[in-house]
Amino acid sequence: MKLLFDFLPILLFFVVFKYADAHKDWAAEFATGHFGFLVAGGVVGPTEAPVLLATLVTVAATLLQVAWLKLRGRRVDTMLWVTLGVVVVLGAATVYFHNETFIKWKPSVLYWLLGTTLWLSPLLTGRNLIRALMSQHIQLPERIWHRLNFAWVAFFALMGLLNLWVAYSFSTDTWVNFKLFGGVGLMLLFTLAQGLVLNRYAEDAPEPSGKLPADSA
């Protein structure tokens, strides 16, 4: 359920873009009539309407994610706040300037922010964030935690470059397909491959001292 919640904005972007791209004249008329006041010149053409509408829905969905968590009294992850900021800034630029380039940069910016955070955290705070996230579920030698952290840094760096290569080398429709299927698919494959490799190094978690296993129930 959480996975669907996390990927909801990406899924909505895909669905709205595909529908609007198949009905460009309607999309242009709808975007101009309802959101023309947000756009420079006040008129949205058929070419930019699909991306503009998909971007607006993504911004709204991300805002609703934050609002939903706050209303339920749940913690909003730092990454969701960062995502919201990037989506609002680049989404607003996309809508106002009729330019899809801004929103196409969003995945790369997020990938690089994640990678930079993982890279700098051990240097500035001495804290391996991958270890902090996973150490409750798996015990690994210290050197493997360092390698795993570096692997994620490299993965996010390459994903940012790959996103821009697809964005600038292929059509917007191809980029939208890659954004959902390529980006999410590569993330799942990397996570699966990581799990298979880590199985070789996993150590048994030590039992808490002075406490029988039955006491933890």
PDB file of N, CA, C and O in Angstrom, residues 173-205:
ATOM      1  N   ASP A 173       6.707  11.398 -25.362  1.00  0.00           N
ATOM      2  CA  ASP A 173       5.935  10.186 -25.089  1.00  0.00           C
ATOM      3  C   ASP A 173       6.861   9.056 -24.620  1.00  0.00           C
ATOM      4  O   ASP A 173       6.541   8.332 -23.669  1.00  0.00           O
ATOM      5  N   THR A 174       8.006   8.912 -25.273  1.00  0.00           N
ATOM      6  CA  THR A 174       8.977   7.889 -24.868  1.00  0.00           C
ATOM      7  C   THR A 174       9.517   8.182 -23.477  1.00  0.00           C
ATOM      8  O   THR A 174       9.677   7.276 -22.652  1.00  0.00           O
ATOM      9  N   TRP A 175       9.787   9.460 -23.208  1.00  0.00           N
ATOM     10  CA  TRP A 175      10.285   9.831 -21.887  1.00  0.00           C
ATOM     11  C   TRP A 175       9.259   9.514 -20.800  1.00  0.00           C
ATOM     12  O   TRP A 175       9.627   9.031 -19.719  1.00  0.00           O
ATOM     13  N   VAL A 176       7.990   9.771 -21.061  1.00  0.00           N
ATOM     14  CA  VAL A 176       6.934   9.466 -20.080  1.00  0.00           C
ATOM     15  C   VAL A 176       6.883   7.962 -19.814  1.00  0.00           C
ATOM     16  O   VAL A 176       6.740   7.530 -18.664  1.00  0.00           O
ATOM     17  N   ASN A 177       6.999   7.161 -20.871  1.00  0.00           N
ATOM     18  CA  ASN A 177       7.035   5.699 -20.683  1.00  0.00           C
ATOM     19  C   ASN A 177       8.237   5.284 -19.838  1.00  0.00           C
ATOM     20  O   ASN A 177       8.121   4.441 -18.942  1.00  0.00           O
ATOM     21  N   PHE A 178       9.384   5.878 -20.142  1.00  0.00           N
ATOM     22  CA  PHE A 178      10.585   5.559 -19.372  1.00  0.00           C
ATOM     23  C   PHE A 178      10.443   5.995 -17.922  1.00  0.00           C
ATOM     24  O   PHE A 178      10.886   5.286 -16.998  1.00  0.00           O
ATOM     25  N   LYS A 179       9.839   7.147 -17.692  1.00  0.00           N
ATOM     26  CA  LYS A 179       9.679   7.689 -16.343  1.00  0.00           C
ATOM     27  C   LYS A 179       8.957   6.698 -15.438  1.00  0.00           C
ATOM     28  O   LYS A 179       9.329   6.512 -14.277  1.00  0.00           O
ATOM     29  N   LEU A 180       7.930   6.046 -15.976  1.00  0.00           N
ATOM     30  CA  LEU A 180       7.182   5.080 -15.167  1.00  0.00           C
ATOM     31  C   LEU A 180       7.822   3.701 -15.206  1.00  0.00           C
ATOM     32  O   LEU A 180       8.239   3.165 -14.177  1.00  0.00           O
ATOM     33  N   PHE A 181       7.912   3.133 -16.392  1.00  0.00           N
ATOM     34  CA  PHE A 181       8.358   1.746 -16.511  1.00  0.00           C
ATOM     35  C   PHE A 181       9.876   1.603 -16.387  1.00  0.00           C
ATOM     36  O   PHE A 181      10.363   0.687 -15.721  1.00  0.00           O
ATOM     37  N   GLY A 182      10.621   2.495 -17.037  1.00  0.00           N
ATOM     38  CA  GLY A 182      12.071   2.396 -16.988  1.00  0.00           C
ATOM     39  C   GLY A 182      12.626   2.748 -15.619  1.00  0.00           C
ATOM     40  O   GLY A 182      13.389   1.978 -15.027  1.00  0.00           O
ATOM     41  N   GLY A 183      12.224   3.904 -15.095  1.00  0.00           N
ATOM     42  CA  GLY A 183      12.748   4.345 -13.812  1.00  0.00           C
ATOM     43  C   GLY A 183      12.386   3.402 -12.674  1.00  0.00           C
ATOM     44  O   GLY A 183      13.252   2.963 -11.907  1.00  0.00           O
ATOM     45  N   VAL A 184      11.099   3.082 -12.575  1.00  0.00           N
ATOM     46  CA  VAL A 184      10.642   2.190 -11.502  1.00  0.00           C
ATOM     47  C   VAL A 184      11.203   0.782 -11.709  1.00  0.00           C
ATOM     48  O   VAL A 184      11.636   0.123 -10.756  1.00  0.00           O
ATOM     49  N   GLY A 185      11.211   0.318 -12.958  1.00  0.00           N
ATOM     50  CA  GLY A 185      11.711  -1.024 -13.248  1.00  0.00           C
ATOM     51  C   GLY A 185      13.183  -1.179 -12.901  1.00  0.00           C
ATOM     52  O   GLY A 185      13.590  -2.179 -12.294  1.00  0.00           O
ATOM     53  N   LEU A 186      14.000  -0.196 -13.270  1.00  0.00           N
ATOM     54  CA  LEU A 186      15.431  -0.263 -12.960  1.00  0.00           C
ATOM     55  C   LEU A 186      15.673  -0.205 -11.448  1.00  0.00           C
ATOM     56  O   LEU A 186      16.573  -0.871 -10.928  1.00  0.00           O
ATOM     57  N   MET A 187      14.855   0.586 -10.750  1.00  0.00           N
ATOM     58  CA  MET A 187      14.976   0.648  -9.293  1.00  0.00           C
ATOM     59  C   MET A 187      14.684  -0.714  -8.663  1.00  0.00           C
ATOM     60  O   MET A 187      15.406  -1.179  -7.764  1.00  0.00           O
ATOM     61  N   LEU A 188      13.630  -1.374  -9.134  1.00  0.00           N
ATOM     62  CA  LEU A 188      13.280  -2.696  -8.596  1.00  0.00           C
ATOM     63  C   LEU A 188      14.349  -3.732  -8.924  1.00  0.00           C
ATOM     64  O   LEU A 188      14.708  -4.561  -8.082  1.00  0.00           O
ATOM     65  N   LEU A 189      14.873  -3.686 -10.160  1.00  0.00           N
ATOM     66  CA  LEU A 189      15.927  -4.625 -10.542  1.00  0.00           C
ATOM     67  C   LEU A 189      17.197  -4.414  -9.719  1.00  0.00           C
ATOM     68  O   LEU A 189      17.842  -5.379  -9.292  1.00  0.00           O
ATOM     69  N   PHE A 190      17.541  -3.150  -9.497  1.00  0.00           N
ATOM     70  CA  PHE A 190      18.731  -2.856  -8.689  1.00  0.00           C
ATOM     71  C   PHE A 190      18.549  -3.348  -7.255  1.00  0.00           C
ATOM     72  O   PHE A 190      19.465  -3.930  -6.656  1.00  0.00           O
ATOM     73  N   THR A 191      17.362  -3.137  -6.705  1.00  0.00           N
ATOM     74  CA  THR A 191      17.085  -3.586  -5.341  1.00  0.00           C
ATOM     75  C   THR A 191      17.133  -5.101  -5.251  1.00  0.00           C
ATOM     76  O   THR A 191      17.675  -5.666  -4.287  1.00  0.00           O
ATOM     77  N   LEU A 192      16.582  -5.782  -6.267  1.00  0.00           N
ATOM     78  CA  LEU A 192      16.608  -7.246  -6.278  1.00  0.00           C
ATOM     79  C   LEU A 192      18.040  -7.766  -6.384  1.00  0.00           C
ATOM     80  O   LEU A 192      18.441  -8.680  -5.635  1.00  0.00           O
ATOM     81  N   ALA A 193      18.816  -7.195  -7.293  1.00  0.00           N
ATOM     82  CA  ALA A 193      20.208  -7.617  -7.453  1.00  0.00           C
ATOM     83  C   ALA A 193      21.004  -7.360  -6.174  1.00  0.00           C
ATOM     84  O   ALA A 193      21.825  -8.183  -5.752  1.00  0.00           O
ATOM     85  N   GLN A 194      20.718  -6.238  -5.545  1.00  0.00           N
ATOM     86  CA  GLN A 194      21.380  -5.908  -4.283  1.00  0.00           C
ATOM     87  C   GLN A 194      21.068  -6.953  -3.217  1.00  0.00           C
ATOM     88  O   GLN A 194      21.948  -7.407  -2.490  1.00  0.00           O
ATOM     89  N   GLY A 195      19.808  -7.380  -3.148  1.00  0.00           N
ATOM     90  CA  GLY A 195      19.424  -8.397  -2.169  1.00  0.00           C
ATOM     91  C   GLY A 195      20.137  -9.720  -2.396  1.00  0.00           C
ATOM     92  O   GLY A 195      20.569 -10.374  -1.440  1.00  0.00           O
ATOM     93  N   LEU A 196      20.257 -10.101  -3.658  1.00  0.00           N
ATOM     94  CA  LEU A 196      20.938 -11.360  -3.972  1.00  0.00           C
ATOM     95  C   LEU A 196      22.411 -11.308  -3.579  1.00  0.00           C
ATOM     96  O   LEU A 196      22.963 -12.283  -3.054  1.00  0.00           O
ATOM     97  N   VAL A 197      23.054 -10.170  -3.826  1.00  0.00           N
ATOM     98  CA  VAL A 197      24.472 -10.029  -3.482  1.00  0.00           C
ATOM     99  C   VAL A 197      24.658  -9.987  -1.970  1.00  0.00           C
ATOM    100  O   VAL A 197      25.559 -10.630  -1.415  1.00  0.00           O
ATOM    101  N   LEU A 198      23.780  -9.259  -1.272  1.00  0.00           N
ATOM    102  CA  LEU A 198      23.934  -9.100   0.171  1.00  0.00           C
ATOM    103  C   LEU A 198      23.721 -10.393   0.925  1.00  0.00           C
ATOM    104  O   LEU A 198      24.219 -10.562   2.042  1.00  0.00           O
ATOM    105  N   ASN A 199      22.961 -11.325   0.337  1.00  0.00           N
ATOM    106  CA  ASN A 199      22.747 -12.620   0.986  1.00  0.00           C
ATOM    107  C   ASN A 199      24.065 -13.329   1.286  1.00  0.00           C
ATOM    108  O   ASN A 199      24.166 -14.101   2.234  1.00  0.00           O
ATOM    109  N   ARG A 200      25.081 -13.075   0.464  1.00  0.00           N
ATOM    110  CA  ARG A 200      26.381 -13.721   0.656  1.00  0.00           C
ATOM    111  C   ARG A 200      27.104 -13.177   1.875  1.00  0.00           C
ATOM    112  O   ARG A 200      27.977 -13.845   2.437  1.00  0.00           O
ATOM    113  N   TYR A 201      26.771 -11.944   2.261  1.00  0.00           N
ATOM    114  CA  TYR A 201      27.507 -11.300   3.345  1.00  0.00           C
ATOM    115  C   TYR A 201      26.693 -11.162   4.626  1.00  0.00           C
ATOM    116  O   TYR A 201      27.221 -10.732   5.652  1.00  0.00           O
ATOM    117  N   ALA A 202      25.403 -11.497   4.574  1.00  0.00           N
ATOM    118  CA  ALA A 202      24.538 -11.269   5.729  1.00  0.00           C
ATOM    119  C   ALA A 202      25.011 -12.081   6.928  1.00  0.00           C
ATOM    120  O   ALA A 202      25.414 -13.240   6.802  1.00  0.00           O
ATOM    121  N   GLU A 203      24.945 -11.435   8.080  1.00  0.00           N
ATOM    122  CA  GLU A 203      25.292 -12.096   9.329  1.00  0.00           C
ATOM    123  C   GLU A 203      24.029 -12.271  10.156  1.00  0.00           C
ATOM    124  O   GLU A 203      23.073 -11.499  10.022  1.00  0.00           O
ATOM    125  N   ASP A 204      24.037 -13.270  11.021  1.00  0.00           N
ATOM    126  CA  ASP A 204      22.899 -13.448  11.918  1.00  0.00           C
ATOM    127  C   ASP A 204      22.863 -12.304  12.916  1.00  0.00           C
ATOM    128  O   ASP A 204      23.875 -11.951  13.518  1.00  0.00           O
ATOM    129  N   ALA A 205      21.668 -11.745  13.104  1.00  0.00           N
ATOM    130  CA  ALA A 205      21.516 -10.662  14.070  1.00  0.00           C
ATOM    131  C   ALA A 205      21.657 -11.224  15.474  1.00  0.00           C
ATOM    132  O   ALA A 205      21.057 -12.253  15.794  1.00  0.00           O
TER     133      ALA A 205
END
